[in-house]
Coordinates of C-alpha atoms and ligand atoms in Angstrom, one line a residue:
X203 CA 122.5 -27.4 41.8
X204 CA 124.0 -30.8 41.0
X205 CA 124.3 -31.4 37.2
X206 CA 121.6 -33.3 35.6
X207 CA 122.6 -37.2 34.9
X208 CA 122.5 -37.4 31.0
X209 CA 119.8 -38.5 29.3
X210 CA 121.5 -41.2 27.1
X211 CA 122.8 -44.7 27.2
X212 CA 121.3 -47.9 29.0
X213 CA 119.2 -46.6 31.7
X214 CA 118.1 -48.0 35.2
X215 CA 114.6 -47.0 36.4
X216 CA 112.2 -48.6 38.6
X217 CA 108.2 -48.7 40.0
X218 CA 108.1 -48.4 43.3
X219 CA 104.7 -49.6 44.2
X220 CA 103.4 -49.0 48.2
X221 CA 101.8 -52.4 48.9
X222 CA 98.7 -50.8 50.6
X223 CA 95.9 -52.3 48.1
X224 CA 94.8 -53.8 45.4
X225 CA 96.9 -53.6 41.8
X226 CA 95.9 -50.2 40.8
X227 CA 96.1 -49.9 36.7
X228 CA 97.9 -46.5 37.3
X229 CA 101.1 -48.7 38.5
X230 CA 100.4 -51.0 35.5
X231 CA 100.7 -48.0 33.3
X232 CA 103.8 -46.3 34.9
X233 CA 105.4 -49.8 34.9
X234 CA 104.3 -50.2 31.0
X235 CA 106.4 -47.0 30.6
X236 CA 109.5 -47.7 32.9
X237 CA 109.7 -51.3 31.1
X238 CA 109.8 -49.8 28.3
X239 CA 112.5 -46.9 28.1
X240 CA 114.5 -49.4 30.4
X241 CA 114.3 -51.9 26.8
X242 CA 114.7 -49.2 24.8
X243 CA 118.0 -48.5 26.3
X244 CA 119.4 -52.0 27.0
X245 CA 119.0 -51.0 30.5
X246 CA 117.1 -52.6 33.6
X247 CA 113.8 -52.1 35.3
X248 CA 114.0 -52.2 39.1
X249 CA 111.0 -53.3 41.0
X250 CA 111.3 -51.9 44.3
X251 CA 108.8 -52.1 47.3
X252 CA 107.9 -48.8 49.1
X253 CA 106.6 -50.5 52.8
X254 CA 107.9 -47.6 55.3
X255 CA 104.4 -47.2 56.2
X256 CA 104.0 -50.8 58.5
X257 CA 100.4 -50.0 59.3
X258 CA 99.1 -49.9 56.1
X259 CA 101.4 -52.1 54.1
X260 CA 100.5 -55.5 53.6
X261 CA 101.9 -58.5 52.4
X262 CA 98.8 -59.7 50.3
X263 CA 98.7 -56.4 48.6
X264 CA 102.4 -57.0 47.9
X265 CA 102.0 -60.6 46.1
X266 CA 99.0 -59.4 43.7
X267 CA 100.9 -56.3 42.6
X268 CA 103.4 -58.7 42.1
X269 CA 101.8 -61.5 40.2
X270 CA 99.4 -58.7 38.4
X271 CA 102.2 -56.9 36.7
X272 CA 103.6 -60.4 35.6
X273 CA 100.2 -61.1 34.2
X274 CA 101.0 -57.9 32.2
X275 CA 104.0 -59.4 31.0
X276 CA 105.8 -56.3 32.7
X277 CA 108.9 -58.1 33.9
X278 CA 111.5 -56.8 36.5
X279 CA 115.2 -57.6 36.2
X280 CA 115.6 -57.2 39.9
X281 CA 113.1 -57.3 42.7
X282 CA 112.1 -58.7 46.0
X283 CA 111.5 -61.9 44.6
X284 CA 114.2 -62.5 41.8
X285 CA 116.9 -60.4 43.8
X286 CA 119.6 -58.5 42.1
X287 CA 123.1 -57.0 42.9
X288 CA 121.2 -53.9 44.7
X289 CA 119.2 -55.6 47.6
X290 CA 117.3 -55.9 50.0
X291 CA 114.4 -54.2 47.2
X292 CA 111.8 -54.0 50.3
X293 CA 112.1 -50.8 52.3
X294 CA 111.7 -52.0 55.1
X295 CA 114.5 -54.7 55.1
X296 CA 116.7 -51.6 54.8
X297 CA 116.1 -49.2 57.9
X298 CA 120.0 -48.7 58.7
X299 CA 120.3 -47.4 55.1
X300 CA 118.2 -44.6 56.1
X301 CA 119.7 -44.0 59.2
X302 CA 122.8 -43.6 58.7
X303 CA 122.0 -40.9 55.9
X304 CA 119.8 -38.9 57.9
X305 CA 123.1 -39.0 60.4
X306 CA 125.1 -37.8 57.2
X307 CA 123.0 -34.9 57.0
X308 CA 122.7 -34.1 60.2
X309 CA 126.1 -33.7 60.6
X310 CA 126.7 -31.7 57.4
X311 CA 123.9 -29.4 58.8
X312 CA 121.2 -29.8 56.0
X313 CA 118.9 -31.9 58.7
X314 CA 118.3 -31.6 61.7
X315 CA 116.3 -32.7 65.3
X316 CA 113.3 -31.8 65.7
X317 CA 112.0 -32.6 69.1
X318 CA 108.6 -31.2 69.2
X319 CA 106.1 -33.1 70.3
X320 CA 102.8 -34.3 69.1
X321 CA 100.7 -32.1 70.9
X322 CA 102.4 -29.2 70.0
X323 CA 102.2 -29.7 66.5
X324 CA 98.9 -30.7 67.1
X325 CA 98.4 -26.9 68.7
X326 CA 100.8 -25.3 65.9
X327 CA 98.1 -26.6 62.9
X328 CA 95.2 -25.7 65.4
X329 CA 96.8 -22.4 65.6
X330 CA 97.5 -22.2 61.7
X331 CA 93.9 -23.6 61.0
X332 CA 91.9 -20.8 63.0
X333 CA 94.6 -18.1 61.1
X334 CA 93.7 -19.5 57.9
X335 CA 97.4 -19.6 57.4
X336 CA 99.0 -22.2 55.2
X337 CA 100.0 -25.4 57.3
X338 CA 103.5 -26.0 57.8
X339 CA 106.4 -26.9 60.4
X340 CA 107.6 -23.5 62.0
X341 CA 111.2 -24.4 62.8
X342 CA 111.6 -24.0 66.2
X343 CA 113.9 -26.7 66.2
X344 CA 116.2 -25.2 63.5
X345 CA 118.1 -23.4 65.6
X346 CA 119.0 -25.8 68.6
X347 CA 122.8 -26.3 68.4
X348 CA 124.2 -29.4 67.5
X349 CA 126.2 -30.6 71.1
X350 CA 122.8 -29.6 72.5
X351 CA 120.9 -31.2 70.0
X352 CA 123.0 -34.5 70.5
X353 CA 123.1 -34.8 74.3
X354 CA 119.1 -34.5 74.1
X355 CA 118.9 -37.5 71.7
X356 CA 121.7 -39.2 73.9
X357 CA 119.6 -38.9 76.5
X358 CA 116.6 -40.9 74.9
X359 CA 114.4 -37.6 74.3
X360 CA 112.4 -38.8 71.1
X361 CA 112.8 -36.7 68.0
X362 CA 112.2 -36.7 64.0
X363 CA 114.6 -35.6 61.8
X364 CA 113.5 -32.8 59.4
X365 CA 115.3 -31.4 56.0
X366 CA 116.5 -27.9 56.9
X367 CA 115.0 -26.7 53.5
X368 CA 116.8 -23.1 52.4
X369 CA 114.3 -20.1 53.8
X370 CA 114.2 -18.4 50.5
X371 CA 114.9 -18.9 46.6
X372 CA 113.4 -21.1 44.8
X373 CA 114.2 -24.7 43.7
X374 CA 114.1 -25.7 40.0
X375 CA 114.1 -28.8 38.0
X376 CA 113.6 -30.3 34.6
X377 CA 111.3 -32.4 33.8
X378 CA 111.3 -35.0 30.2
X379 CA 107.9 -34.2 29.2
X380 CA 107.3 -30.6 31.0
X381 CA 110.5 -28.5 30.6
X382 CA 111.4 -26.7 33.8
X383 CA 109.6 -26.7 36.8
X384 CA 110.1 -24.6 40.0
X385 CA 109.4 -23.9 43.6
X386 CA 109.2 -21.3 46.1
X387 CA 111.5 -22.7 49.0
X388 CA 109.4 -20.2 51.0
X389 CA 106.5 -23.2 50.1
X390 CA 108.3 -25.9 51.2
X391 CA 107.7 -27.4 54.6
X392 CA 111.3 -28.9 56.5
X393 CA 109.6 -32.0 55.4
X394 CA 110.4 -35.6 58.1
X395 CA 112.7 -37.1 57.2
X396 CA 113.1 -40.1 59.9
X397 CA 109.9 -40.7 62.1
X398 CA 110.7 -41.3 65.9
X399 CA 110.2 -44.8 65.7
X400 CA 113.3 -44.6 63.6
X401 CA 111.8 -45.4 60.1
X402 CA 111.9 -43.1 57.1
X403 CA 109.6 -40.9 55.3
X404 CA 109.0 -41.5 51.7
X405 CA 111.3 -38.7 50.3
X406 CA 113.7 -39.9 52.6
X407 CA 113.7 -43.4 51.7
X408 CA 112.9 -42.9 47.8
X409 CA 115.8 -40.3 47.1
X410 CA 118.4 -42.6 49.2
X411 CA 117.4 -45.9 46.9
X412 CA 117.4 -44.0 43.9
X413 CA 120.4 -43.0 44.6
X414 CA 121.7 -46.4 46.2
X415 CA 120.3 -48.6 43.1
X416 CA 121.8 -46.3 40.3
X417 CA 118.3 -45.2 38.9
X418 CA 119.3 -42.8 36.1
X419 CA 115.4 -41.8 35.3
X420 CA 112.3 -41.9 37.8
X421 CA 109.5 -42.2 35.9
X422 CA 106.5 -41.4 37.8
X423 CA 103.1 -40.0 37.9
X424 CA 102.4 -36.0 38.3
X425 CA 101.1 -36.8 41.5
X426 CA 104.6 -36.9 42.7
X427 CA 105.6 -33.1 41.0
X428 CA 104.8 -31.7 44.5
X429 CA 107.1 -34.1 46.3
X430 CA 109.7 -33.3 43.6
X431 CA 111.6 -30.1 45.4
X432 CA 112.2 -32.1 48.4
X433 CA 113.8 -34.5 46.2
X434 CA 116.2 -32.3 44.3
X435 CA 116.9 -30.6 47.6
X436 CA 117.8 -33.9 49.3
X437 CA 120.1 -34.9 46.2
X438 CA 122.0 -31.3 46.2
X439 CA 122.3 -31.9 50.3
X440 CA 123.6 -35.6 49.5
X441 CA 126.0 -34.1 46.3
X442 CA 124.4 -36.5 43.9
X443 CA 123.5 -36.1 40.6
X444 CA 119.7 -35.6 40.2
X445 CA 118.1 -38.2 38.1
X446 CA 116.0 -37.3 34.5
X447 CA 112.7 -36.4 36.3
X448 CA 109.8 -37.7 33.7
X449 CA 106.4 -37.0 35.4
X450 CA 103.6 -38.9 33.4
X451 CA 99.9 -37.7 33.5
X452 CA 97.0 -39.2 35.9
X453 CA 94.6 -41.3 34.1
X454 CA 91.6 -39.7 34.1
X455 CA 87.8 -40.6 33.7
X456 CA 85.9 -39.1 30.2
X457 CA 84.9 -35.9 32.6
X458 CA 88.1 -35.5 33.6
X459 CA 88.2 -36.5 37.2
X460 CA 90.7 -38.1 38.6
X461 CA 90.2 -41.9 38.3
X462 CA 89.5 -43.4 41.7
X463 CA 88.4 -46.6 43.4
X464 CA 85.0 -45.4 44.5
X465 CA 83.9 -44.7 41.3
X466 CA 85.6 -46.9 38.5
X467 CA 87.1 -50.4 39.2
X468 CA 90.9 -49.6 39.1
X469 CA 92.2 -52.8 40.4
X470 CA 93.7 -54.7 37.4
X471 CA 92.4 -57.6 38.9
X472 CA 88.9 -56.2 37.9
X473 CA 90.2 -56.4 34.2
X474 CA 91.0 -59.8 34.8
X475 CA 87.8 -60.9 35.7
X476 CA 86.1 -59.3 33.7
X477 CA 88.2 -61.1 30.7
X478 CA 89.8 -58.7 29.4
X479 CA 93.2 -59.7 27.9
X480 CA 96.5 -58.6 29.2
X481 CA 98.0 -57.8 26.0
X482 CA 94.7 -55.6 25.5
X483 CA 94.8 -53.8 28.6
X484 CA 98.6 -53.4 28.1
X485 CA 98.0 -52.2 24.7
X486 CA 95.4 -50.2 26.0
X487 CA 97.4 -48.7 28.6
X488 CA 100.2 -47.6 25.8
X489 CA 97.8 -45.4 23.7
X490 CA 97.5 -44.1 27.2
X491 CA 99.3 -40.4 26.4
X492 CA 101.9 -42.4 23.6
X493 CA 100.8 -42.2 20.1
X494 CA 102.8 -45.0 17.7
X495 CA 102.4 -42.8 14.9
X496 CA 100.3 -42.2 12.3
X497 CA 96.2 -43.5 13.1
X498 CA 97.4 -46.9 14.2
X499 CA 96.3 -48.0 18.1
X500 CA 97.3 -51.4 18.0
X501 CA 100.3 -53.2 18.1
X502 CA 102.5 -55.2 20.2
X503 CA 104.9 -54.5 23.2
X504 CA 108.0 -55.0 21.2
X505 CA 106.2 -52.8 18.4
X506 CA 106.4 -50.1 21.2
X507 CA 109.5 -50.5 22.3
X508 CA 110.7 -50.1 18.7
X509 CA 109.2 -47.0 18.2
X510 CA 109.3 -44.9 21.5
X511 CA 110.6 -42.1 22.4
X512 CA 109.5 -39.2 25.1
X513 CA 108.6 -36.6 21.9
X514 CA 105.8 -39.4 21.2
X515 CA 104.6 -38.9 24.9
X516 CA 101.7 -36.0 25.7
X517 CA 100.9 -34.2 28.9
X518 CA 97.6 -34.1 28.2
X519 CA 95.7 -36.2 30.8
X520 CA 95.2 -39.8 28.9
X521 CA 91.3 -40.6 29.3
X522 CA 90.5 -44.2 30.7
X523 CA 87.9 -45.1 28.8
X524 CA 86.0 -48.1 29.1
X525 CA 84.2 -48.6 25.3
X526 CA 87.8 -48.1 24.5
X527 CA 89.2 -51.1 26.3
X528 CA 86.5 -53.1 25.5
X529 CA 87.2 -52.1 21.7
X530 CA 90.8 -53.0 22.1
X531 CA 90.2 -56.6 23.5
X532 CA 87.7 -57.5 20.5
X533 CA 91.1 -56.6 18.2
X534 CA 92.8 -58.9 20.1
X535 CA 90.3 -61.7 20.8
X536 CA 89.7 -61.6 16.7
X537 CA 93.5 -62.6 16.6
X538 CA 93.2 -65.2 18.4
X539 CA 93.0 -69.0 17.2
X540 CA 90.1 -70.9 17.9
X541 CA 92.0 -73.4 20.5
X542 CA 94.0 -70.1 21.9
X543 CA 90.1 -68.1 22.5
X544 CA 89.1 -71.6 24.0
X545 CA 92.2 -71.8 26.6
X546 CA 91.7 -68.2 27.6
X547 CA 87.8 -69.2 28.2
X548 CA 89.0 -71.6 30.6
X549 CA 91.8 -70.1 32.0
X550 CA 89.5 -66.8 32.4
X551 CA 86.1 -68.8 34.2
X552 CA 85.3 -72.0 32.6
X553 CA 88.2 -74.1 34.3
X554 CA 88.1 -76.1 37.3
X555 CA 89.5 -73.8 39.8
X556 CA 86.1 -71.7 39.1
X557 CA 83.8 -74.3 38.6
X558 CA 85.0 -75.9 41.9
X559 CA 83.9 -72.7 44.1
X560 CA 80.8 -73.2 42.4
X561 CA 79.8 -76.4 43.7
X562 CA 79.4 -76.2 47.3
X563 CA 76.5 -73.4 45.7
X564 CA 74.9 -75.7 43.2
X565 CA 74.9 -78.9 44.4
X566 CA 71.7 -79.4 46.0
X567 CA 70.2 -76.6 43.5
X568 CA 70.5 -78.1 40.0
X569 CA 68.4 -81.5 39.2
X570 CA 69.6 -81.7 35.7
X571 CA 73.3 -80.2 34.2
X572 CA 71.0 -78.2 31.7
X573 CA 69.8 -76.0 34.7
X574 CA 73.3 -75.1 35.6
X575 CA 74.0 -72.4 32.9
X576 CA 70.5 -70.9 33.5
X577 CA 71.0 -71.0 37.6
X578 CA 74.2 -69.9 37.7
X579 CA 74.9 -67.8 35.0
X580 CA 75.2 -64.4 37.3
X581 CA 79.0 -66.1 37.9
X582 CA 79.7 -65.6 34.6
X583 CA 78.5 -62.2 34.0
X584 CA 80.3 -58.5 35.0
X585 CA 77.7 -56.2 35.2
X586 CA 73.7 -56.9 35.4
X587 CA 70.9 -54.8 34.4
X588 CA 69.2 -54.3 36.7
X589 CA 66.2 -53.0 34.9
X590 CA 64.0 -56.1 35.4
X591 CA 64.4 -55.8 39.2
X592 CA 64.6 -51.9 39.5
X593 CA 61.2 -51.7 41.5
X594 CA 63.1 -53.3 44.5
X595 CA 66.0 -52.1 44.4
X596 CA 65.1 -50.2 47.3
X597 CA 65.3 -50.5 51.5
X598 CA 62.0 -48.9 53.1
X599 CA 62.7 -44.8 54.5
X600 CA 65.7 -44.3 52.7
X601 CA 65.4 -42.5 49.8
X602 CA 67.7 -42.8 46.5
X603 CA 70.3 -40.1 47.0
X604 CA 70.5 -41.7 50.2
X605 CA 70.8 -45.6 49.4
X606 CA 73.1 -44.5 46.6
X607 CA 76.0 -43.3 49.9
X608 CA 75.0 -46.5 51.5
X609 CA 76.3 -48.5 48.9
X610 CA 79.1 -46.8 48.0
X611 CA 80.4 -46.8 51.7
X612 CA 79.3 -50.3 51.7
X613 CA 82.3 -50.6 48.5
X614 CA 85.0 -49.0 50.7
X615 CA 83.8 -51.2 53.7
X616 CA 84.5 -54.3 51.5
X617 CA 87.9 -53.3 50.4
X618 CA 89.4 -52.5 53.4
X619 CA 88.3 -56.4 54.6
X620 CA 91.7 -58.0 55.1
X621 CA 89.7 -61.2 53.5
X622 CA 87.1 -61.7 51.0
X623 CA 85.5 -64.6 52.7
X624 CA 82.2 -64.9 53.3
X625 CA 82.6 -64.9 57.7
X626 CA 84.3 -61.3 57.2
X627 CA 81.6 -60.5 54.4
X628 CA 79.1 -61.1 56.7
X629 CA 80.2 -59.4 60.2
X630 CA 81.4 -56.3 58.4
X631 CA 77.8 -56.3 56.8
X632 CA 76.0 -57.1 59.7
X633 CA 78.0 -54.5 61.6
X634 CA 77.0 -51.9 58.7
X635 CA 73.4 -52.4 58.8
X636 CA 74.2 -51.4 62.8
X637 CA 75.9 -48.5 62.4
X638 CA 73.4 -47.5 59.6
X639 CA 70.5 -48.8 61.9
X640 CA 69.1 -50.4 58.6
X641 CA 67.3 -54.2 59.0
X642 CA 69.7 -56.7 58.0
X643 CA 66.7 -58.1 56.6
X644 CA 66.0 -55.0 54.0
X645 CA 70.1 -54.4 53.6
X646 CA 70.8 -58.6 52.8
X647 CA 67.3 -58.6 49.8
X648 CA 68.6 -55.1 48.8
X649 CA 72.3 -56.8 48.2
X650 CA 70.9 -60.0 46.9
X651 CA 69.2 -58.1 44.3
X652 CA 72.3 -55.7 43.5
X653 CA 74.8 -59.0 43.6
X654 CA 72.8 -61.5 41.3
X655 CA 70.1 -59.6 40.0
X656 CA 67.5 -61.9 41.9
X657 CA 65.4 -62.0 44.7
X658 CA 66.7 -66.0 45.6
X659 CA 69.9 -67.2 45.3
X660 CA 72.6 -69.0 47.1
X661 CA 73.9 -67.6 50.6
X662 CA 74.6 -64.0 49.9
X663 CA 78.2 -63.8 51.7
X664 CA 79.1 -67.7 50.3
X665 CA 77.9 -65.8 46.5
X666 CA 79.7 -62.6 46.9
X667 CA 83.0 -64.7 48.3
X668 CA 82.9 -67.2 45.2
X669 CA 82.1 -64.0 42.8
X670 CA 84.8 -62.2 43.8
X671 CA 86.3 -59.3 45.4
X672 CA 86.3 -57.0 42.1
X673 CA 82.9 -58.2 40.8
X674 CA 81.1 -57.7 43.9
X675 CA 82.2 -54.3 44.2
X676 CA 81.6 -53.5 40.4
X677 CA 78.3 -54.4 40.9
X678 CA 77.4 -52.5 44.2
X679 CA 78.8 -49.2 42.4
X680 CA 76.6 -50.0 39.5
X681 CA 74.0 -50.3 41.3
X682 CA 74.2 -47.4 43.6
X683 CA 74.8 -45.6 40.0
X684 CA 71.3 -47.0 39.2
X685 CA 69.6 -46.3 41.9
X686 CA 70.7 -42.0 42.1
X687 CA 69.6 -42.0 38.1
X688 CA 66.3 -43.2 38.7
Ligands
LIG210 N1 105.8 -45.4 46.7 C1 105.4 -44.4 45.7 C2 104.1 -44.9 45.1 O1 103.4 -45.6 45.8 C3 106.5 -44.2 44.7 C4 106.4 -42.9 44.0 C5 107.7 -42.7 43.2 O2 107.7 -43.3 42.1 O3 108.5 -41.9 43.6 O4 103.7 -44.7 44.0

């Protein structure tokens, strides 16, 4: 196995975020850490973007990762927007890059064609399912000879390029925070490494930039551990030096579970609105697994970066919980001046950006400016409680358990809308209550009731767009928590 880079010096690490949704506060708290170590070191912090997958990558996603990580005050020496001496940092402004290494190792025999078509793999994992065998490519292709091999893909046959992975031993690495690690080659599928269309895989694309960019640490979360063997066994088929592997635990909810988007807001823009302030979630993020020392909990980013080291980081899964963070804001709104808590009202929802999407709403509503406060103060608030209302918070023949789904497929529905504007709001709801064959007139009261806590209101879809993306989905997963507890 290549040697291990060491593990002193300035270092270079990076987040490599997949612009595929909303800023989740996992990638604010694995940034946290890169930026840190890379300060610690008087080294850099890459930001890179991971967009091999073109269907689901999009550019929106890509700006509010961007400007939410900024809002963090988690800045990037070099990226897609500030460059740097390692460009392009998009993946997919660098497909030859891939190329050309899958070429290198198909011609020092650690990759090779695979020209199997869909619909046999399709047939293989049929067959594998039905066996109750363990899923995986069978390496037919393996053993086509290389002449062979080339004339097919002369001829314009299509084919993927897969890592010949060794048939037996095992592959073993070490990890910062959880000493060696190891797998069963036997385990390992000949992973993709190049798609037909000609773009890479993840492992393919990750392990070439870290490599190309000079990372010396990736700094990632344990998701990733299972990805890891492919990794070391690209970098020994390459002849690179592995970099310090330093897999950081998920965040987790109080019960343990994973934290995900269905049940707990995890978009930092949800923080945001809800007015919780950056240097509190960031500071929230660091107690995250890191302990400063002694009891203490709060302190600054440069605080952190004083003190830190990986002995000071656990493996025990950080719990993301909310008293916690809303604990850790009221430190940091008591240290704020009276003019500074006044800008961050305004700059939070009492500004003129906000108040503007407001008017088209209250206009023809409000007769005297003391009733606007009292009309519109649902714009204001994150969650409602919805104990006033809780007799109708209900659609006729559907019982709780049953509403409860409903809403929370109603949630995914609305974050996969490419727009939160109210014309997209209210298709994809019109086209629910179709599907569902619920009466838009039952499904729009019910979502009245769950997005303002009252029976009239301003147009639902104009209400929801002006509230928000993360509000209006907080509130429908409150809600459907609600309804299954009553
Ligand atoms: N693109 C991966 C992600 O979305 C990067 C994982 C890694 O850091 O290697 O998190």
């Amino acid at each position: 196995m290549a040697s291990e880079r060491r593990d002193a010096g300035p270092a270079r690490v990076r987040i490599a975020p997949s612009p595929t949704g909303d800023p989740h506060v996992g990638t604010a708290y694995i940034a946290l850490f890169n930026y840190v170590f890379a300060r610690k070191t008087g080294g850099q912090f890459v930001l890179r973007i991971e967009d091999t997958d073109r269907a689901r990558s999009r550019a929106d996603s890509e700006r509010k990762i961007l400007s939410a990580l900024r809002w963090l005050g988690l800045t990037w020496d070099e990226g897609p927007d500030v460059g740097g001496p390692h460009g392009p940092y998009r993946q997919s402004e660098r497909g030859p890059i891939y190329r050309d290494h899958a070429e290198q190792l198909i011609a020092a025999g650690k990759a090779y064609r695979c020209f199997c078509t869909p619909e046999r793999l399709e047939q293989l994992r049929a067959e594998q399912r039905a066996a109750k065998a363990a899923f995986g490519y069978d390496r037919r292709c393996r053993g086509i000879d290389t002449g062979e091999s080339r004339r097919r893909a002369e001829a314009g046959e299509p084919y993927t390029v897969r890592l010949a992975v060794p048939r037996d031993g095992t592959t073993t690495w070490h990890d910062r925070l959880r000493g060696p690690l190891s797998f069963d080659n036997a385990q390992v599928d000949d992973q993709i490494l190049l798609k037909s269309d000609g773009m890479p895989t993840y492992h393919l694309a990750n392990v070439v930039d870290d490599h190309a960019m000079g990372i010396t640490h990736v700094i990632r979360a344990e998701e990733w551990i299972s990805s890891t063997p492919k990794h070391v066994l690209l970098y020994d088929a390459f002849g690179w030096p592995q970099p310090v592997w330093v897999h950081m635990s998920l965040l987790r909810n109080p019960d343990k579970s994973k934290i995900s988007k269905r049940k707990n807001p995890v978009s930092i823009d949800y923080y945001r609105d809800v007015g919780i302030l950056p240097d509190a979630l960031r500071n929230f993020l660091g107690i995250m697994g890191f302990s400063f020392g002694g009891d203490r909990e709060v302190f600054s980013l440069d605080e952190m970066i004083d003190v830190f080291s990986w002995d000071k980081v656990s493996v025990g899964g950080p719990v993301f919980d909310l008293d916690k963070l809303r604990w850790m804001n009221e430190q940091y709104i008591h240290q704020l001046s009276h003019e500074q808590l006044a800008d961050a009202l305004i700059d939070w929802r009492l500004g003129r950006d906000y108040l503007l999407r407001l008017m088209p709403l209250f206009r023809e509503r409000i007769k005297r400016f003391d009733e606007f406060i009292p009309a519109a103060w649902y714009f204001f608030a994150g969650e409602i409680d919805y104990a006033p209302v809780a007799e109708k918070l209900t659609i006729p023949g559907i019982k709780p358990a049953q509403l409860r789904k409903l809403l929370l497929e109603l949630v995914d529905r609305y974050d996969a809308l490419e727009a939160f504007r109210a014309a997209e709001l209210e298709v994809a709801t019109r086209a629910f209550a179709d599907d569902k064959q619920i009466k838009t007139k039952h499904l729009f009261m019910l979502l009245r009731l769950v997005v303002t806590g009252r029976t009239a209101s301003p147009p639902l879809f104009d209400t929801m767009e002006a509230l928000g993306k993360e509000i209006t989905r907080a509130r429908l997963r409150t809600a459907a928590a609600w309804i299954a507890g009553r």
